[in-house]
């Protein structure tokens, strides 16, 4: 048995979906820059005062031989804590997540209509 995969141009809805995903992806550099700016400020305030024991506990990347880029578990948690709502909005704005929410809402309404119909007939 042989499986053949064909690439078919998307229809109008597929095209709209692709454009929405593309728009979402084009916003990504803003969030990356937000993280890089935060990281730079963090290095100045926190990393400069970090002792060797703290670097070990926080799993700082500078402890890896030949590594020049600073990164630790603490900075990721600090960024996620400070920008929790921004990150959540970004995640929830993805077209796929919106689609899931719409489908859940449609399903909820369908169930309500069915329950109302059963209640009226009984």
PDB file of C-alpha atoms in Angstrom:
ATOM      1  CA  UNK A   1       0.000   0.000   0.000  1.00  0.00           C
ATOM      2  CA  UNK A   2       1.297   3.421  -0.943  1.00  0.00           C
ATOM      3  CA  UNK A   3       0.167   6.670   0.628  1.00  0.00           C
ATOM      4  CA  UNK A   4       0.223   9.692  -1.596  1.00  0.00           C
ATOM      5  CA  UNK A   5       0.223  13.159  -0.085  1.00  0.00           C
ATOM      6  CA  UNK A   6      -1.128  15.952  -2.209  1.00  0.00           C
ATOM      7  CA  UNK A   7      -0.724  19.604  -1.441  1.00  0.00           C
ATOM      8  CA  UNK A   8      -3.889  21.398  -2.417  1.00  0.00           C
ATOM      9  CA  UNK A   9      -4.197  25.178  -2.335  1.00  0.00           C
ATOM     10  CA  UNK A  10      -6.303  26.242   0.645  1.00  0.00           C
ATOM     11  CA  UNK A  11      -9.855  27.369   0.135  1.00  0.00           C
ATOM     12  CA  UNK A  12     -11.126  30.785   1.255  1.00  0.00           C
ATOM     13  CA  UNK A  13     -11.404  29.755   4.919  1.00  0.00           C
ATOM     14  CA  UNK A  14      -7.969  28.147   4.828  1.00  0.00           C
ATOM     15  CA  UNK A  15      -6.534  31.335   3.374  1.00  0.00           C
ATOM     16  CA  UNK A  16      -8.150  33.440   6.113  1.00  0.00           C
ATOM     17  CA  UNK A  17      -6.810  31.031   8.742  1.00  0.00           C
ATOM     18  CA  UNK A  18      -3.281  31.235   7.301  1.00  0.00           C
ATOM     19  CA  UNK A  19      -3.432  35.043   7.302  1.00  0.00           C
ATOM     20  CA  UNK A  20      -4.558  35.127  10.945  1.00  0.00           C
ATOM     21  CA  UNK A  21      -1.722  32.818  11.989  1.00  0.00           C
ATOM     22  CA  UNK A  22       0.725  34.951   9.991  1.00  0.00           C
ATOM     23  CA  UNK A  23      -0.518  38.130  11.705  1.00  0.00           C
ATOM     24  CA  UNK A  24      -0.083  36.462  15.086  1.00  0.00           C
ATOM     25  CA  UNK A  25       3.453  35.359  14.191  1.00  0.00           C
ATOM     26  CA  UNK A  26       4.420  38.843  13.006  1.00  0.00           C
ATOM     27  CA  UNK A  27       3.774  40.199  16.509  1.00  0.00           C
ATOM     28  CA  UNK A  28       6.359  37.817  18.020  1.00  0.00           C
ATOM     29  CA  UNK A  29       9.422  40.119  17.717  1.00  0.00           C
ATOM     30  CA  UNK A  30       7.744  42.585  20.091  1.00  0.00           C
ATOM     31  CA  UNK A  31       7.541  39.929  22.809  1.00  0.00           C
ATOM     32  CA  UNK A  32      11.073  38.716  22.181  1.00  0.00           C
ATOM     33  CA  UNK A  33      12.324  42.296  22.518  1.00  0.00           C
ATOM     34  CA  UNK A  34      10.342  42.697  25.740  1.00  0.00           C
ATOM     35  CA  UNK A  35      12.141  39.643  27.152  1.00  0.00           C
ATOM     36  CA  UNK A  36      15.560  40.836  25.973  1.00  0.00           C
ATOM     37  CA  UNK A  37      15.045  44.277  27.518  1.00  0.00           C
ATOM     38  CA  UNK A  38      13.915  42.720  30.778  1.00  0.00           C
ATOM     39  CA  UNK A  39      16.897  40.367  30.760  1.00  0.00           C
ATOM     40  CA  UNK A  40      19.323  43.255  30.237  1.00  0.00           C
ATOM     41  CA  UNK A  41      17.892  45.170  33.204  1.00  0.00           C
ATOM     42  CA  UNK A  42      17.896  41.985  35.274  1.00  0.00           C
ATOM     43  CA  UNK A  43      21.594  41.428  34.583  1.00  0.00           C
ATOM     44  CA  UNK A  44      22.411  44.918  35.773  1.00  0.00           C
ATOM     45  CA  UNK A  45      20.344  44.650  38.969  1.00  0.00           C
ATOM     46  CA  UNK A  46      20.489  40.989  39.990  1.00  0.00           C
ATOM     47  CA  UNK A  47      23.214  39.057  38.168  1.00  0.00           C
ATOM     48  CA  UNK A  48      25.928  41.540  39.087  1.00  0.00           C
ATOM     49  CA  UNK A  49      25.236  40.791  42.790  1.00  0.00           C
ATOM     50  CA  UNK A  50      24.785  37.033  42.406  1.00  0.00           C
ATOM     51  CA  UNK A  51      27.275  34.931  44.398  1.00  0.00           C
ATOM     52  CA  UNK A  52      28.757  31.675  43.136  1.00  0.00           C
ATOM     53  CA  UNK A  53      26.482  29.701  45.472  1.00  0.00           C
ATOM     54  CA  UNK A  54      23.437  31.498  44.055  1.00  0.00           C
ATOM     55  CA  UNK A  55      24.642  30.830  40.511  1.00  0.00           C
ATOM     56  CA  UNK A  56      24.881  27.124  41.305  1.00  0.00           C
ATOM     57  CA  UNK A  57      21.429  27.061  42.928  1.00  0.00           C
ATOM     58  CA  UNK A  58      19.849  29.004  40.044  1.00  0.00           C
ATOM     59  CA  UNK A  59      21.668  26.883  37.436  1.00  0.00           C
ATOM     60  CA  UNK A  60      23.344  29.865  35.804  1.00  0.00           C
ATOM     61  CA  UNK A  61      24.597  29.211  32.280  1.00  0.00           C
ATOM     62  CA  UNK A  62      27.876  31.020  33.028  1.00  0.00           C
ATOM     63  CA  UNK A  63      28.966  27.956  35.026  1.00  0.00           C
ATOM     64  CA  UNK A  64      29.133  25.960  31.781  1.00  0.00           C
ATOM     65  CA  UNK A  65      32.681  26.120  30.354  1.00  0.00           C
ATOM     66  CA  UNK A  66      32.893  28.274  27.243  1.00  0.00           C
ATOM     67  CA  UNK A  67      29.439  29.819  27.760  1.00  0.00           C
ATOM     68  CA  UNK A  68      29.287  33.593  27.462  1.00  0.00           C
ATOM     69  CA  UNK A  69      25.519  34.110  27.464  1.00  0.00           C
ATOM     70  CA  UNK A  70      23.893  34.495  30.875  1.00  0.00           C
ATOM     71  CA  UNK A  71      20.710  32.586  31.487  1.00  0.00           C
ATOM     72  CA  UNK A  72      19.284  31.088  34.646  1.00  0.00           C
ATOM     73  CA  UNK A  73      16.108  29.549  35.934  1.00  0.00           C
ATOM     74  CA  UNK A  74      15.496  32.540  38.204  1.00  0.00           C
ATOM     75  CA  UNK A  75      15.323  35.086  35.368  1.00  0.00           C
ATOM     76  CA  UNK A  76      12.760  32.980  33.492  1.00  0.00           C
ATOM     77  CA  UNK A  77      10.535  32.711  36.565  1.00  0.00           C
ATOM     78  CA  UNK A  78      10.947  36.419  37.332  1.00  0.00           C
ATOM     79  CA  UNK A  79      10.007  37.397  33.767  1.00  0.00           C
ATOM     80  CA  UNK A  80       7.030  35.029  33.724  1.00  0.00           C
ATOM     81  CA  UNK A  81       5.850  36.407  37.052  1.00  0.00           C
ATOM     82  CA  UNK A  82       6.157  40.054  36.054  1.00  0.00           C
ATOM     83  CA  UNK A  83       4.606  39.655  32.599  1.00  0.00           C
ATOM     84  CA  UNK A  84       2.108  36.886  33.421  1.00  0.00           C
ATOM     85  CA  UNK A  85      -0.896  38.715  31.954  1.00  0.00           C
ATOM     86  CA  UNK A  86       1.012  39.741  28.812  1.00  0.00           C
ATOM     87  CA  UNK A  87       2.139  36.158  28.248  1.00  0.00           C
ATOM     88  CA  UNK A  88      -1.349  34.795  28.911  1.00  0.00           C
ATOM     89  CA  UNK A  89      -2.951  37.277  26.491  1.00  0.00           C
ATOM     90  CA  UNK A  90      -0.390  36.355  23.841  1.00  0.00           C
ATOM     91  CA  UNK A  91      -1.072  32.654  24.296  1.00  0.00           C
ATOM     92  CA  UNK A  92      -4.835  33.108  24.272  1.00  0.00           C
ATOM     93  CA  UNK A  93      -4.728  35.320  21.179  1.00  0.00           C
ATOM     94  CA  UNK A  94      -3.398  32.504  18.993  1.00  0.00           C
ATOM     95  CA  UNK A  95      -6.012  31.670  16.333  1.00  0.00           C
ATOM     96  CA  UNK A  96      -6.046  28.015  17.368  1.00  0.00           C
ATOM     97  CA  UNK A  97      -6.862  28.911  20.987  1.00  0.00           C
ATOM     98  CA  UNK A  98      -9.595  31.280  19.815  1.00  0.00           C
ATOM     99  CA  UNK A  99     -11.017  28.485  17.693  1.00  0.00           C
ATOM    100  CA  UNK A 100     -11.096  26.142  20.688  1.00  0.00           C
ATOM    101  CA  UNK A 101     -12.942  28.752  22.781  1.00  0.00           C
ATOM    102  CA  UNK A 102     -15.473  29.369  19.980  1.00  0.00           C
ATOM    103  CA  UNK A 103     -16.092  25.632  19.611  1.00  0.00           C
ATOM    104  CA  UNK A 104     -16.603  25.293  23.363  1.00  0.00           C
ATOM    105  CA  UNK A 105     -19.080  28.179  23.307  1.00  0.00           C
ATOM    106  CA  UNK A 106     -20.982  26.650  20.371  1.00  0.00           C
ATOM    107  CA  UNK A 107     -21.096  23.299  22.159  1.00  0.00           C
ATOM    108  CA  UNK A 108     -22.381  24.949  25.349  1.00  0.00           C
ATOM    109  CA  UNK A 109     -25.161  26.727  23.414  1.00  0.00           C
ATOM    110  CA  UNK A 110     -26.100  23.509  21.608  1.00  0.00           C
ATOM    111  CA  UNK A 111     -26.468  21.688  24.926  1.00  0.00           C
ATOM    112  CA  UNK A 112     -28.577  24.516  26.342  1.00  0.00           C
ATOM    113  CA  UNK A 113     -30.899  24.346  23.314  1.00  0.00           C
ATOM    114  CA  UNK A 114     -31.199  20.567  23.673  1.00  0.00           C
ATOM    115  CA  UNK A 115     -32.006  20.865  27.374  1.00  0.00           C
ATOM    116  CA  UNK A 116     -34.568  23.585  26.672  1.00  0.00           C
ATOM    117  CA  UNK A 117     -36.160  21.437  23.946  1.00  0.00           C
ATOM    118  CA  UNK A 118     -36.344  18.436  26.300  1.00  0.00           C
ATOM    119  CA  UNK A 119     -37.829  20.644  29.014  1.00  0.00           C
ATOM    120  CA  UNK A 120     -40.514  22.039  26.675  1.00  0.00           C
ATOM    121  CA  UNK A 121     -41.503  18.619  25.319  1.00  0.00           C
ATOM    122  CA  UNK A 122     -41.820  17.008  28.755  1.00  0.00           C
TER     123      UNK A 122
END
